């Protein structure tokens, strides 16, 4: 591929990428409160505190009914910071930014082979690789992941680092990387078949079998992953954390709810998989490349999903997407296809960069990993997750294609300049937009969820059990035992839910109050009404009496929720008044 010959010394590349990795987070964090934009972060914090204080993985102190953290590595690292006197808020942001820097370096290393030419200097990094890494690091979505208090960017960094180690033919590091990625998130094991497929591809291209290398990686991956697997199974009876079963049921029901509201989203099949793909494509157009972020006239897409939802699509943003982004994606995709097919790649100094070289296969591995990762979610959990954090690798691939599209030689220089300026505008607008989203998320967390938790701590009798969905901030700030209505921390909840006996579940665990996501004051119904979904509003066992409601301004809520799908408008607190119910479930 003939591209610009501009390149940078390795040391300068590190400094450039370090500066970019610090710039984006600094823009989002500037002037904002020291909280996190999603509730799940505080689930990790609660487990980190438990590990630091008691050496246990207990959500409610002295109680273990299941494992509500999908990641073990993240709360372990936070717990280590707590033991050293580091506030977990600071610890989570430091880990997130460090992970972003590592991931950015790995992206640069993995993209580099696509820009090597015979005249390239071995110790210099081509501009194209630096550009792709920089676009990734300044993606608004990736910045949100980095500062979300979650393990998303660390998981991405571990996956990319594993492939970068494969690129260097370091098999012991590949094995350890797969094991650590599994500790970060269970789907980290997808890296194992990724490496296996790369080796199959190498053999098909004429490479030799490397039994010793394979065995080294397999043994190390198993040794690192085994303690986590055995711990989960011994303590819960499942091979995966309790979170998987809970999310699969609740998210599946939520998807079914929206498919009933808008059958076209599932192509009238009633299946979640078409919805998964369509939502991703829609999300790509609206939020990944800044279509909603541009100023000027806009189209308003309105839909009633139980409550009115409107999405603003800038006319300028749509024009840039159609006339700049799509052509760049197509140009980039062609270069990827050419790279995959090429058999005459040239390395610096004129030596062959063979298709069987780990340097080449490591680059291909990013695309193989992304494919397998997406297929895993498509089959097991077809849900895009908050701000599509479950498919974070997709954001990397999209910006990779854009960067490639810019670096391919243009017939007319003015077109290249215009495309570069358009991409720069998209990046700037995107970062600004996600700064606003991040701030709106923080406002909602502080004034709705954390405010509700502080109300529990202040107004409820000490030790009163509270049934809740979205349990992180309520437990972390509320200092009350939480009865989880999402199936994350209790292996038995899903059985009660499938039997339509959630009210009995609350009774068996002594619930006295409820704290539930709900509608905005003035709305006739919520986007997704949890009390109705769980059957709590029609229970023969108790009455629900609302005693408090916490919410923020509707426009501010919409600003934060549209790009993330992260929360309902309010948190409502209810007192449970238990009835005297006879044997047949009838009130005397």
PDB file of C-alpha atoms in Angstrom, residues 5-298:
ATOM      1  CA  UNK A   5       6.434   8.320   3.949  1.00  0.00           C
ATOM      2  CA  UNK A   6       6.184  10.511   7.040  1.00  0.00           C
ATOM      3  CA  UNK A   7       7.150   8.624  10.187  1.00  0.00           C
ATOM      4  CA  UNK A   8       8.153   9.252  13.804  1.00  0.00           C
ATOM      5  CA  UNK A   9      10.875   7.884  16.095  1.00  0.00           C
ATOM      6  CA  UNK A  10       9.531   5.363  18.599  1.00  0.00           C
ATOM      7  CA  UNK A  11      10.178   7.653  21.561  1.00  0.00           C
ATOM      8  CA  UNK A  12       8.347  10.535  19.889  1.00  0.00           C
ATOM      9  CA  UNK A  13       5.462   8.194  19.053  1.00  0.00           C
ATOM     10  CA  UNK A  14       5.107   7.221  22.701  1.00  0.00           C
ATOM     11  CA  UNK A  15       5.035  10.887  23.740  1.00  0.00           C
ATOM     12  CA  UNK A  16       2.484  11.792  21.060  1.00  0.00           C
ATOM     13  CA  UNK A  17       0.171   8.938  22.017  1.00  0.00           C
ATOM     14  CA  UNK A  18       0.619   9.665  25.740  1.00  0.00           C
ATOM     15  CA  UNK A  19      -0.423  13.260  25.134  1.00  0.00           C
ATOM     16  CA  UNK A  20      -3.498  12.163  23.157  1.00  0.00           C
ATOM     17  CA  UNK A  21      -4.400   9.581  25.822  1.00  0.00           C
ATOM     18  CA  UNK A  22      -4.344  12.323  28.472  1.00  0.00           C
ATOM     19  CA  UNK A  23      -6.015  15.032  26.396  1.00  0.00           C
ATOM     20  CA  UNK A  24      -9.373  13.315  25.842  1.00  0.00           C
ATOM     21  CA  UNK A  25      -9.946  12.305  29.488  1.00  0.00           C
ATOM     22  CA  UNK A  26      -8.872  15.768  30.642  1.00  0.00           C
ATOM     23  CA  UNK A  27     -11.525  17.373  28.421  1.00  0.00           C
ATOM     24  CA  UNK A  28     -14.280  15.121  29.778  1.00  0.00           C
ATOM     25  CA  UNK A  29     -13.216  15.428  33.415  1.00  0.00           C
ATOM     26  CA  UNK A  30     -12.615  19.192  33.510  1.00  0.00           C
ATOM     27  CA  UNK A  31     -15.022  20.894  35.909  1.00  0.00           C
ATOM     28  CA  UNK A  32     -17.043  17.750  36.676  1.00  0.00           C
ATOM     29  CA  UNK A  33     -17.822  16.173  40.027  1.00  0.00           C
ATOM     30  CA  UNK A  34     -15.918  13.147  41.263  1.00  0.00           C
ATOM     31  CA  UNK A  35     -18.541  10.537  40.465  1.00  0.00           C
ATOM     32  CA  UNK A  36     -19.088   8.018  37.685  1.00  0.00           C
ATOM     33  CA  UNK A  37     -21.687   8.019  34.913  1.00  0.00           C
ATOM     34  CA  UNK A  38     -23.133   4.554  35.449  1.00  0.00           C
ATOM     35  CA  UNK A  39     -24.409   2.575  38.392  1.00  0.00           C
ATOM     36  CA  UNK A  40     -22.432  -0.607  37.736  1.00  0.00           C
ATOM     37  CA  UNK A  41     -19.188   1.156  38.684  1.00  0.00           C
ATOM     38  CA  UNK A  42     -20.380   1.274  42.284  1.00  0.00           C
ATOM     39  CA  UNK A  43     -21.049  -2.472  42.275  1.00  0.00           C
ATOM     40  CA  UNK A  44     -17.326  -2.887  41.612  1.00  0.00           C
ATOM     41  CA  UNK A  45     -16.553  -0.361  44.343  1.00  0.00           C
ATOM     42  CA  UNK A  46     -18.662  -2.280  46.836  1.00  0.00           C
ATOM     43  CA  UNK A  47     -16.837  -5.518  46.049  1.00  0.00           C
ATOM     44  CA  UNK A  48     -13.490  -3.716  46.184  1.00  0.00           C
ATOM     45  CA  UNK A  49     -14.311  -2.432  49.658  1.00  0.00           C
ATOM     46  CA  UNK A  50     -15.337  -5.938  50.736  1.00  0.00           C
ATOM     47  CA  UNK A  51     -12.068  -7.376  49.439  1.00  0.00           C
ATOM     48  CA  UNK A  52     -10.004  -4.648  51.097  1.00  0.00           C
ATOM     49  CA  UNK A  53     -11.806  -4.856  54.457  1.00  0.00           C
ATOM     50  CA  UNK A  54     -12.607  -8.568  54.816  1.00  0.00           C
ATOM     51  CA  UNK A  55     -10.956 -10.393  51.931  1.00  0.00           C
ATOM     52  CA  UNK A  56     -14.380 -11.555  50.695  1.00  0.00           C
ATOM     53  CA  UNK A  57     -16.526 -10.973  47.602  1.00  0.00           C
ATOM     54  CA  UNK A  58     -19.708  -9.955  49.441  1.00  0.00           C
ATOM     55  CA  UNK A  59     -22.093  -7.323  48.179  1.00  0.00           C
ATOM     56  CA  UNK A  60     -23.924  -7.098  51.510  1.00  0.00           C
ATOM     57  CA  UNK A  61     -21.463  -7.592  54.379  1.00  0.00           C
ATOM     58  CA  UNK A  62     -21.791 -11.061  55.900  1.00  0.00           C
ATOM     59  CA  UNK A  63     -23.937 -12.371  53.023  1.00  0.00           C
ATOM     60  CA  UNK A  64     -23.033 -14.321  49.885  1.00  0.00           C
ATOM     61  CA  UNK A  65     -25.827 -15.468  47.574  1.00  0.00           C
ATOM     62  CA  UNK A  66     -24.086 -15.018  44.227  1.00  0.00           C
ATOM     63  CA  UNK A  67     -21.422 -13.007  42.455  1.00  0.00           C
ATOM     64  CA  UNK A  68     -22.563  -9.621  41.171  1.00  0.00           C
ATOM     65  CA  UNK A  69     -19.315  -8.597  39.512  1.00  0.00           C
ATOM     66  CA  UNK A  70     -18.547  -9.858  36.014  1.00  0.00           C
ATOM     67  CA  UNK A  71     -14.918  -8.835  36.455  1.00  0.00           C
ATOM     68  CA  UNK A  72     -12.611 -10.033  39.210  1.00  0.00           C
ATOM     69  CA  UNK A  73      -9.485  -8.210  38.057  1.00  0.00           C
ATOM     70  CA  UNK A  74     -11.039  -4.727  38.248  1.00  0.00           C
ATOM     71  CA  UNK A  75     -12.279  -4.866  41.878  1.00  0.00           C
ATOM     72  CA  UNK A  76      -9.049  -6.647  42.890  1.00  0.00           C
ATOM     73  CA  UNK A  77      -6.990  -3.749  41.563  1.00  0.00           C
ATOM     74  CA  UNK A  78      -9.330  -1.214  43.171  1.00  0.00           C
ATOM     75  CA  UNK A  79      -9.085  -3.126  46.464  1.00  0.00           C
ATOM     76  CA  UNK A  80      -5.296  -2.996  46.243  1.00  0.00           C
ATOM     77  CA  UNK A  81      -5.537   0.755  45.829  1.00  0.00           C
ATOM     78  CA  UNK A  82      -7.855   1.043  48.840  1.00  0.00           C
ATOM     79  CA  UNK A  83      -5.346  -0.900  50.947  1.00  0.00           C
ATOM     80  CA  UNK A  84      -2.719   1.648  49.887  1.00  0.00           C
ATOM     81  CA  UNK A  85      -5.001   4.527  50.856  1.00  0.00           C
ATOM     82  CA  UNK A  86      -6.090   5.424  47.302  1.00  0.00           C
ATOM     83  CA  UNK A  87      -9.669   6.620  46.890  1.00  0.00           C
ATOM     84  CA  UNK A  88     -11.396   4.171  44.484  1.00  0.00           C
ATOM     85  CA  UNK A  89     -12.670   7.135  42.445  1.00  0.00           C
ATOM     86  CA  UNK A  90      -9.081   8.176  41.783  1.00  0.00           C
ATOM     87  CA  UNK A  91      -7.987   4.564  41.386  1.00  0.00           C
ATOM     88  CA  UNK A  92     -10.648   3.798  38.782  1.00  0.00           C
ATOM     89  CA  UNK A  93      -9.812   6.888  36.721  1.00  0.00           C
ATOM     90  CA  UNK A  94      -6.074   6.190  36.864  1.00  0.00           C
ATOM     91  CA  UNK A  95      -6.603   2.579  35.807  1.00  0.00           C
ATOM     92  CA  UNK A  96      -8.936   3.684  33.021  1.00  0.00           C
ATOM     93  CA  UNK A  97      -6.546   6.290  31.609  1.00  0.00           C
ATOM     94  CA  UNK A  98      -3.567   3.939  31.922  1.00  0.00           C
ATOM     95  CA  UNK A  99      -5.581   1.282  30.076  1.00  0.00           C
ATOM     96  CA  UNK A 100      -6.395   3.796  27.338  1.00  0.00           C
ATOM     97  CA  UNK A 101      -2.696   4.579  26.897  1.00  0.00           C
ATOM     98  CA  UNK A 102      -1.731   0.885  26.730  1.00  0.00           C
ATOM     99  CA  UNK A 103      -4.559   0.165  24.271  1.00  0.00           C
ATOM    100  CA  UNK A 104      -3.504   3.140  22.120  1.00  0.00           C
ATOM    101  CA  UNK A 105       0.111   1.935  21.988  1.00  0.00           C
ATOM    102  CA  UNK A 106      -1.083  -1.546  21.022  1.00  0.00           C
ATOM    103  CA  UNK A 107      -3.340  -0.169  18.284  1.00  0.00           C
ATOM    104  CA  UNK A 108      -0.354   1.687  16.848  1.00  0.00           C
ATOM    105  CA  UNK A 109       1.814  -1.463  16.955  1.00  0.00           C
ATOM    106  CA  UNK A 110      -0.894  -3.647  15.428  1.00  0.00           C
ATOM    107  CA  UNK A 111      -1.655  -1.140  12.641  1.00  0.00           C
ATOM    108  CA  UNK A 112       2.026  -0.543  11.783  1.00  0.00           C
ATOM    109  CA  UNK A 113       2.504  -3.559   9.426  1.00  0.00           C
ATOM    110  CA  UNK A 114      -0.156  -2.147   7.093  1.00  0.00           C
ATOM    111  CA  UNK A 115       2.082   0.853   6.360  1.00  0.00           C
ATOM    112  CA  UNK A 116       5.536  -0.741   6.091  1.00  0.00           C
ATOM    113  CA  UNK A 117       7.436  -0.341   2.825  1.00  0.00           C
ATOM    114  CA  UNK A 118      10.924  -1.422   1.750  1.00  0.00           C
ATOM    115  CA  UNK A 119      12.319   2.070   2.309  1.00  0.00           C
ATOM    116  CA  UNK A 120      10.804   2.343   5.806  1.00  0.00           C
ATOM    117  CA  UNK A 121      13.254   2.692   8.663  1.00  0.00           C
ATOM    118  CA  UNK A 122      12.928  -0.190  11.160  1.00  0.00           C
ATOM    119  CA  UNK A 123      12.921   2.035  14.256  1.00  0.00           C
ATOM    120  CA  UNK A 124      10.372   4.549  13.007  1.00  0.00           C
ATOM    121  CA  UNK A 125       6.571   4.433  13.178  1.00  0.00           C
ATOM    122  CA  UNK A 126       4.558   5.369  10.059  1.00  0.00           C
ATOM    123  CA  UNK A 127       2.135   8.287  10.258  1.00  0.00           C
ATOM    124  CA  UNK A 128      -0.790   6.020   9.343  1.00  0.00           C
ATOM    125  CA  UNK A 129      -0.343   3.846  12.443  1.00  0.00           C
ATOM    126  CA  UNK A 130      -0.123   6.919  14.686  1.00  0.00           C
ATOM    127  CA  UNK A 131      -3.207   8.425  13.040  1.00  0.00           C
ATOM    128  CA  UNK A 132      -5.310   5.296  13.582  1.00  0.00           C
ATOM    129  CA  UNK A 133      -4.213   5.076  17.224  1.00  0.00           C
ATOM    130  CA  UNK A 134      -4.985   8.760  17.768  1.00  0.00           C
ATOM    131  CA  UNK A 135      -8.457   8.527  16.226  1.00  0.00           C
ATOM    132  CA  UNK A 136      -9.199   5.553  18.483  1.00  0.00           C
ATOM    133  CA  UNK A 137      -7.990   7.370  21.606  1.00  0.00           C
ATOM    134  CA  UNK A 138     -10.124  10.443  20.821  1.00  0.00           C
ATOM    135  CA  UNK A 139     -13.319   8.512  20.093  1.00  0.00           C
ATOM    136  CA  UNK A 140     -16.036   9.945  22.323  1.00  0.00           C
ATOM    137  CA  UNK A 141     -17.358   6.474  23.114  1.00  0.00           C
ATOM    138  CA  UNK A 142     -13.912   5.183  24.093  1.00  0.00           C
ATOM    139  CA  UNK A 143     -13.344   8.201  26.341  1.00  0.00           C
ATOM    140  CA  UNK A 144     -16.679   7.505  28.053  1.00  0.00           C
ATOM    141  CA  UNK A 145     -15.663   3.865  28.575  1.00  0.00           C
ATOM    142  CA  UNK A 146     -12.344   5.009  30.016  1.00  0.00           C
ATOM    143  CA  UNK A 147     -13.947   7.281  32.610  1.00  0.00           C
ATOM    144  CA  UNK A 148     -16.995   5.132  33.361  1.00  0.00           C
ATOM    145  CA  UNK A 149     -15.442   3.494  36.436  1.00  0.00           C
ATOM    146  CA  UNK A 150     -15.771   0.158  34.638  1.00  0.00           C
ATOM    147  CA  UNK A 151     -13.323  -2.417  33.283  1.00  0.00           C
ATOM    148  CA  UNK A 152     -14.225  -1.860  29.606  1.00  0.00           C
ATOM    149  CA  UNK A 153     -11.042  -0.102  28.465  1.00  0.00           C
ATOM    150  CA  UNK A 154      -8.857  -2.410  30.542  1.00  0.00           C
ATOM    151  CA  UNK A 155     -10.470  -5.412  28.858  1.00  0.00           C
ATOM    152  CA  UNK A 156      -9.828  -3.855  25.461  1.00  0.00           C
ATOM    153  CA  UNK A 157      -6.216  -3.104  26.426  1.00  0.00           C
ATOM    154  CA  UNK A 158      -5.612  -6.681  27.601  1.00  0.00           C
ATOM    155  CA  UNK A 159      -7.032  -8.121  24.380  1.00  0.00           C
ATOM    156  CA  UNK A 160      -4.933  -5.830  22.199  1.00  0.00           C
ATOM    157  CA  UNK A 161      -1.846  -6.413  24.351  1.00  0.00           C
ATOM    158  CA  UNK A 162      -2.286 -10.174  23.942  1.00  0.00           C
ATOM    159  CA  UNK A 163      -2.389  -9.779  20.153  1.00  0.00           C
ATOM    160  CA  UNK A 164       0.619  -7.449  20.250  1.00  0.00           C
ATOM    161  CA  UNK A 165       2.511 -10.144  22.190  1.00  0.00           C
ATOM    162  CA  UNK A 166       1.491 -12.693  19.558  1.00  0.00           C
ATOM    163  CA  UNK A 167       2.799 -10.240  16.966  1.00  0.00           C
ATOM    164  CA  UNK A 168       6.175 -10.382  18.760  1.00  0.00           C
ATOM    165  CA  UNK A 169       6.014 -14.198  18.945  1.00  0.00           C
ATOM    166  CA  UNK A 170       6.010 -14.065  22.774  1.00  0.00           C
ATOM    167  CA  UNK A 171       3.894 -17.111  23.597  1.00  0.00           C
ATOM    168  CA  UNK A 172       4.238 -17.045  27.370  1.00  0.00           C
ATOM    169  CA  UNK A 173       2.822 -13.496  27.326  1.00  0.00           C
ATOM    170  CA  UNK A 174       0.005 -14.639  25.008  1.00  0.00           C
ATOM    171  CA  UNK A 175      -1.019 -17.308  27.536  1.00  0.00           C
ATOM    172  CA  UNK A 176      -0.899 -14.919  30.490  1.00  0.00           C
ATOM    173  CA  UNK A 177      -2.784 -12.293  28.460  1.00  0.00           C
ATOM    174  CA  UNK A 178      -5.638 -14.688  27.675  1.00  0.00           C
ATOM    175  CA  UNK A 179      -5.886 -15.655  31.357  1.00  0.00           C
ATOM    176  CA  UNK A 180      -5.894 -12.025  32.559  1.00  0.00           C
ATOM    177  CA  UNK A 181      -8.439 -11.027  29.926  1.00  0.00           C
ATOM    178  CA  UNK A 182     -10.682 -13.769  31.334  1.00  0.00           C
ATOM    179  CA  UNK A 183     -10.197 -12.379  34.850  1.00  0.00           C
ATOM    180  CA  UNK A 184     -11.217  -8.985  33.467  1.00  0.00           C
ATOM    181  CA  UNK A 185     -14.295 -10.346  31.659  1.00  0.00           C
ATOM    182  CA  UNK A 186     -15.318 -13.973  30.926  1.00  0.00           C
ATOM    183  CA  UNK A 187     -15.521 -13.321  27.178  1.00  0.00           C
ATOM    184  CA  UNK A 188     -11.758 -12.793  27.331  1.00  0.00           C
ATOM    185  CA  UNK A 189     -11.531 -16.520  26.565  1.00  0.00           C
ATOM    186  CA  UNK A 190     -12.550 -15.641  22.993  1.00  0.00           C
ATOM    187  CA  UNK A 191      -8.893 -14.682  22.564  1.00  0.00           C
ATOM    188  CA  UNK A 192      -7.995 -18.387  22.717  1.00  0.00           C
ATOM    189  CA  UNK A 193      -9.886 -19.405  19.543  1.00  0.00           C
ATOM    190  CA  UNK A 194      -8.657 -16.142  17.978  1.00  0.00           C
ATOM    191  CA  UNK A 195      -5.040 -17.211  18.384  1.00  0.00           C
ATOM    192  CA  UNK A 196      -5.921 -20.735  17.279  1.00  0.00           C
ATOM    193  CA  UNK A 197      -7.496 -19.420  14.054  1.00  0.00           C
ATOM    194  CA  UNK A 198      -4.430 -17.267  13.396  1.00  0.00           C
ATOM    195  CA  UNK A 199      -2.245 -20.351  13.707  1.00  0.00           C
ATOM    196  CA  UNK A 200      -4.536 -22.281  11.358  1.00  0.00           C
ATOM    197  CA  UNK A 201      -4.226 -19.415   8.878  1.00  0.00           C
ATOM    198  CA  UNK A 202      -0.445 -19.492   9.251  1.00  0.00           C
ATOM    199  CA  UNK A 203      -0.368 -23.234   8.538  1.00  0.00           C
ATOM    200  CA  UNK A 204      -2.566 -22.797   5.457  1.00  0.00           C
ATOM    201  CA  UNK A 205      -0.104 -20.216   4.179  1.00  0.00           C
ATOM    202  CA  UNK A 206       2.787 -22.637   4.479  1.00  0.00           C
ATOM    203  CA  UNK A 207       3.940 -22.163   8.064  1.00  0.00           C
ATOM    204  CA  UNK A 208       5.159 -24.974  10.297  1.00  0.00           C
ATOM    205  CA  UNK A 209       3.531 -26.464  13.391  1.00  0.00           C
ATOM    206  CA  UNK A 210       4.808 -24.943  16.667  1.00  0.00           C
ATOM    207  CA  UNK A 211       3.713 -27.450  19.286  1.00  0.00           C
ATOM    208  CA  UNK A 212       5.941 -26.060  22.027  1.00  0.00           C
ATOM    209  CA  UNK A 213       4.628 -22.512  21.605  1.00  0.00           C
ATOM    210  CA  UNK A 214       1.014 -23.651  21.564  1.00  0.00           C
ATOM    211  CA  UNK A 215       1.479 -25.796  24.659  1.00  0.00           C
ATOM    212  CA  UNK A 216       3.190 -22.968  26.549  1.00  0.00           C
ATOM    213  CA  UNK A 217       0.333 -20.549  25.850  1.00  0.00           C
ATOM    214  CA  UNK A 218      -2.391 -23.120  26.620  1.00  0.00           C
ATOM    215  CA  UNK A 219      -0.863 -24.157  29.958  1.00  0.00           C
ATOM    216  CA  UNK A 220      -0.288 -20.575  31.116  1.00  0.00           C
ATOM    217  CA  UNK A 221      -3.799 -19.471  30.068  1.00  0.00           C
ATOM    218  CA  UNK A 222      -5.318 -22.416  31.950  1.00  0.00           C
ATOM    219  CA  UNK A 223      -3.186 -21.843  35.060  1.00  0.00           C
ATOM    220  CA  UNK A 224      -4.124 -18.149  35.211  1.00  0.00           C
ATOM    221  CA  UNK A 225      -7.845 -18.645  34.439  1.00  0.00           C
ATOM    222  CA  UNK A 226      -8.486 -21.786  36.531  1.00  0.00           C
ATOM    223  CA  UNK A 227      -8.659 -20.196  40.030  1.00  0.00           C
ATOM    224  CA  UNK A 228     -11.384 -17.767  38.921  1.00  0.00           C
ATOM    225  CA  UNK A 229     -13.392 -20.510  37.189  1.00  0.00           C
ATOM    226  CA  UNK A 230     -13.153 -22.854  40.172  1.00  0.00           C
ATOM    227  CA  UNK A 231     -14.014 -20.110  42.658  1.00  0.00           C
ATOM    228  CA  UNK A 232     -17.160 -19.135  40.744  1.00  0.00           C
ATOM    229  CA  UNK A 233     -18.325 -22.739  40.326  1.00  0.00           C
ATOM    230  CA  UNK A 234     -17.602 -23.764  43.892  1.00  0.00           C
ATOM    231  CA  UNK A 235     -19.434 -20.786  45.374  1.00  0.00           C
ATOM    232  CA  UNK A 236     -22.354 -20.371  42.969  1.00  0.00           C
ATOM    233  CA  UNK A 237     -22.758 -23.704  41.185  1.00  0.00           C
ATOM    234  CA  UNK A 238     -22.339 -21.924  37.840  1.00  0.00           C
ATOM    235  CA  UNK A 239     -19.369 -21.696  35.484  1.00  0.00           C
ATOM    236  CA  UNK A 240     -19.981 -17.994  34.846  1.00  0.00           C
ATOM    237  CA  UNK A 241     -20.642 -15.153  37.340  1.00  0.00           C
ATOM    238  CA  UNK A 242     -24.251 -14.733  38.478  1.00  0.00           C
ATOM    239  CA  UNK A 243     -24.433 -11.541  36.417  1.00  0.00           C
ATOM    240  CA  UNK A 244     -24.704 -13.514  33.174  1.00  0.00           C
ATOM    241  CA  UNK A 245     -27.924 -15.339  34.100  1.00  0.00           C
ATOM    242  CA  UNK A 246     -29.505 -12.178  35.511  1.00  0.00           C
ATOM    243  CA  UNK A 247     -28.632  -9.982  32.538  1.00  0.00           C
ATOM    244  CA  UNK A 248     -29.696 -12.609  30.036  1.00  0.00           C
ATOM    245  CA  UNK A 249     -33.207 -12.793  31.514  1.00  0.00           C
ATOM    246  CA  UNK A 250     -33.741  -9.089  32.227  1.00  0.00           C
ATOM    247  CA  UNK A 251     -32.160  -7.835  29.008  1.00  0.00           C
ATOM    248  CA  UNK A 252     -34.008 -10.483  27.012  1.00  0.00           C
ATOM    249  CA  UNK A 253     -37.319  -9.366  28.468  1.00  0.00           C
ATOM    250  CA  UNK A 254     -36.472  -5.709  27.840  1.00  0.00           C
ATOM    251  CA  UNK A 255     -35.663  -6.494  24.206  1.00  0.00           C
ATOM    252  CA  UNK A 256     -38.951  -8.372  23.847  1.00  0.00           C
ATOM    253  CA  UNK A 257     -40.767  -5.367  25.340  1.00  0.00           C
ATOM    254  CA  UNK A 258     -39.311  -2.987  22.737  1.00  0.00           C
ATOM    255  CA  UNK A 259     -39.874  -5.463  19.904  1.00  0.00           C
ATOM    256  CA  UNK A 260     -43.557  -5.472  20.826  1.00  0.00           C
ATOM    257  CA  UNK A 261     -43.550  -1.651  20.746  1.00  0.00           C
ATOM    258  CA  UNK A 262     -41.670  -1.421  17.426  1.00  0.00           C
ATOM    259  CA  UNK A 263     -41.755  -4.768  15.538  1.00  0.00           C
ATOM    260  CA  UNK A 264     -39.752  -3.273  12.651  1.00  0.00           C
ATOM    261  CA  UNK A 265     -36.659  -3.203  14.898  1.00  0.00           C
ATOM    262  CA  UNK A 266     -36.609  -6.992  14.768  1.00  0.00           C
ATOM    263  CA  UNK A 267     -37.516  -7.095  11.072  1.00  0.00           C
ATOM    264  CA  UNK A 268     -40.886  -8.462  12.217  1.00  0.00           C
ATOM    265  CA  UNK A 269     -39.213 -11.737  13.267  1.00  0.00           C
ATOM    266  CA  UNK A 270     -39.604 -11.221  17.005  1.00  0.00           C
ATOM    267  CA  UNK A 271     -35.942 -12.222  17.370  1.00  0.00           C
ATOM    268  CA  UNK A 272     -33.304 -10.244  19.246  1.00  0.00           C
ATOM    269  CA  UNK A 273     -30.494 -10.818  16.728  1.00  0.00           C
ATOM    270  CA  UNK A 274     -31.843  -8.511  13.966  1.00  0.00           C
ATOM    271  CA  UNK A 275     -32.509  -5.870  16.620  1.00  0.00           C
ATOM    272  CA  UNK A 276     -28.916  -6.250  17.848  1.00  0.00           C
ATOM    273  CA  UNK A 277     -27.559  -5.568  14.351  1.00  0.00           C
ATOM    274  CA  UNK A 278     -30.003  -2.758  13.523  1.00  0.00           C
ATOM    275  CA  UNK A 279     -29.358  -0.952  16.799  1.00  0.00           C
ATOM    276  CA  UNK A 280     -25.636  -1.140  16.191  1.00  0.00           C
ATOM    277  CA  UNK A 281     -25.984   0.294  12.696  1.00  0.00           C
ATOM    278  CA  UNK A 282     -28.275   3.054  13.951  1.00  0.00           C
ATOM    279  CA  UNK A 283     -25.919   3.783  16.829  1.00  0.00           C
ATOM    280  CA  UNK A 284     -23.006   3.962  14.393  1.00  0.00           C
ATOM    281  CA  UNK A 285     -24.760   6.588  12.276  1.00  0.00           C
ATOM    282  CA  UNK A 286     -26.022   8.687  15.168  1.00  0.00           C
ATOM    283  CA  UNK A 287     -23.357   8.561  17.852  1.00  0.00           C
ATOM    284  CA  UNK A 288     -20.037   7.047  16.776  1.00  0.00           C
ATOM    285  CA  UNK A 289     -19.277   9.577  14.046  1.00  0.00           C
ATOM    286  CA  UNK A 290     -20.902  12.646  15.546  1.00  0.00           C
ATOM    287  CA  UNK A 291     -24.082  12.886  13.486  1.00  0.00           C
ATOM    288  CA  UNK A 292     -25.989  14.112  16.544  1.00  0.00           C
ATOM    289  CA  UNK A 293     -23.151  16.403  17.589  1.00  0.00           C
ATOM    290  CA  UNK A 294     -23.039  18.837  14.675  1.00  0.00           C
ATOM    291  CA  UNK A 295     -24.717  22.272  14.853  1.00  0.00           C
ATOM    292  CA  UNK A 296     -27.293  23.677  12.454  1.00  0.00           C
ATOM    293  CA  UNK A 297     -30.632  22.416  11.113  1.00  0.00           C
ATOM    294  CA  UNK A 298     -31.621  18.918  12.191  1.00  0.00           C
TER     295      UNK A 298
END
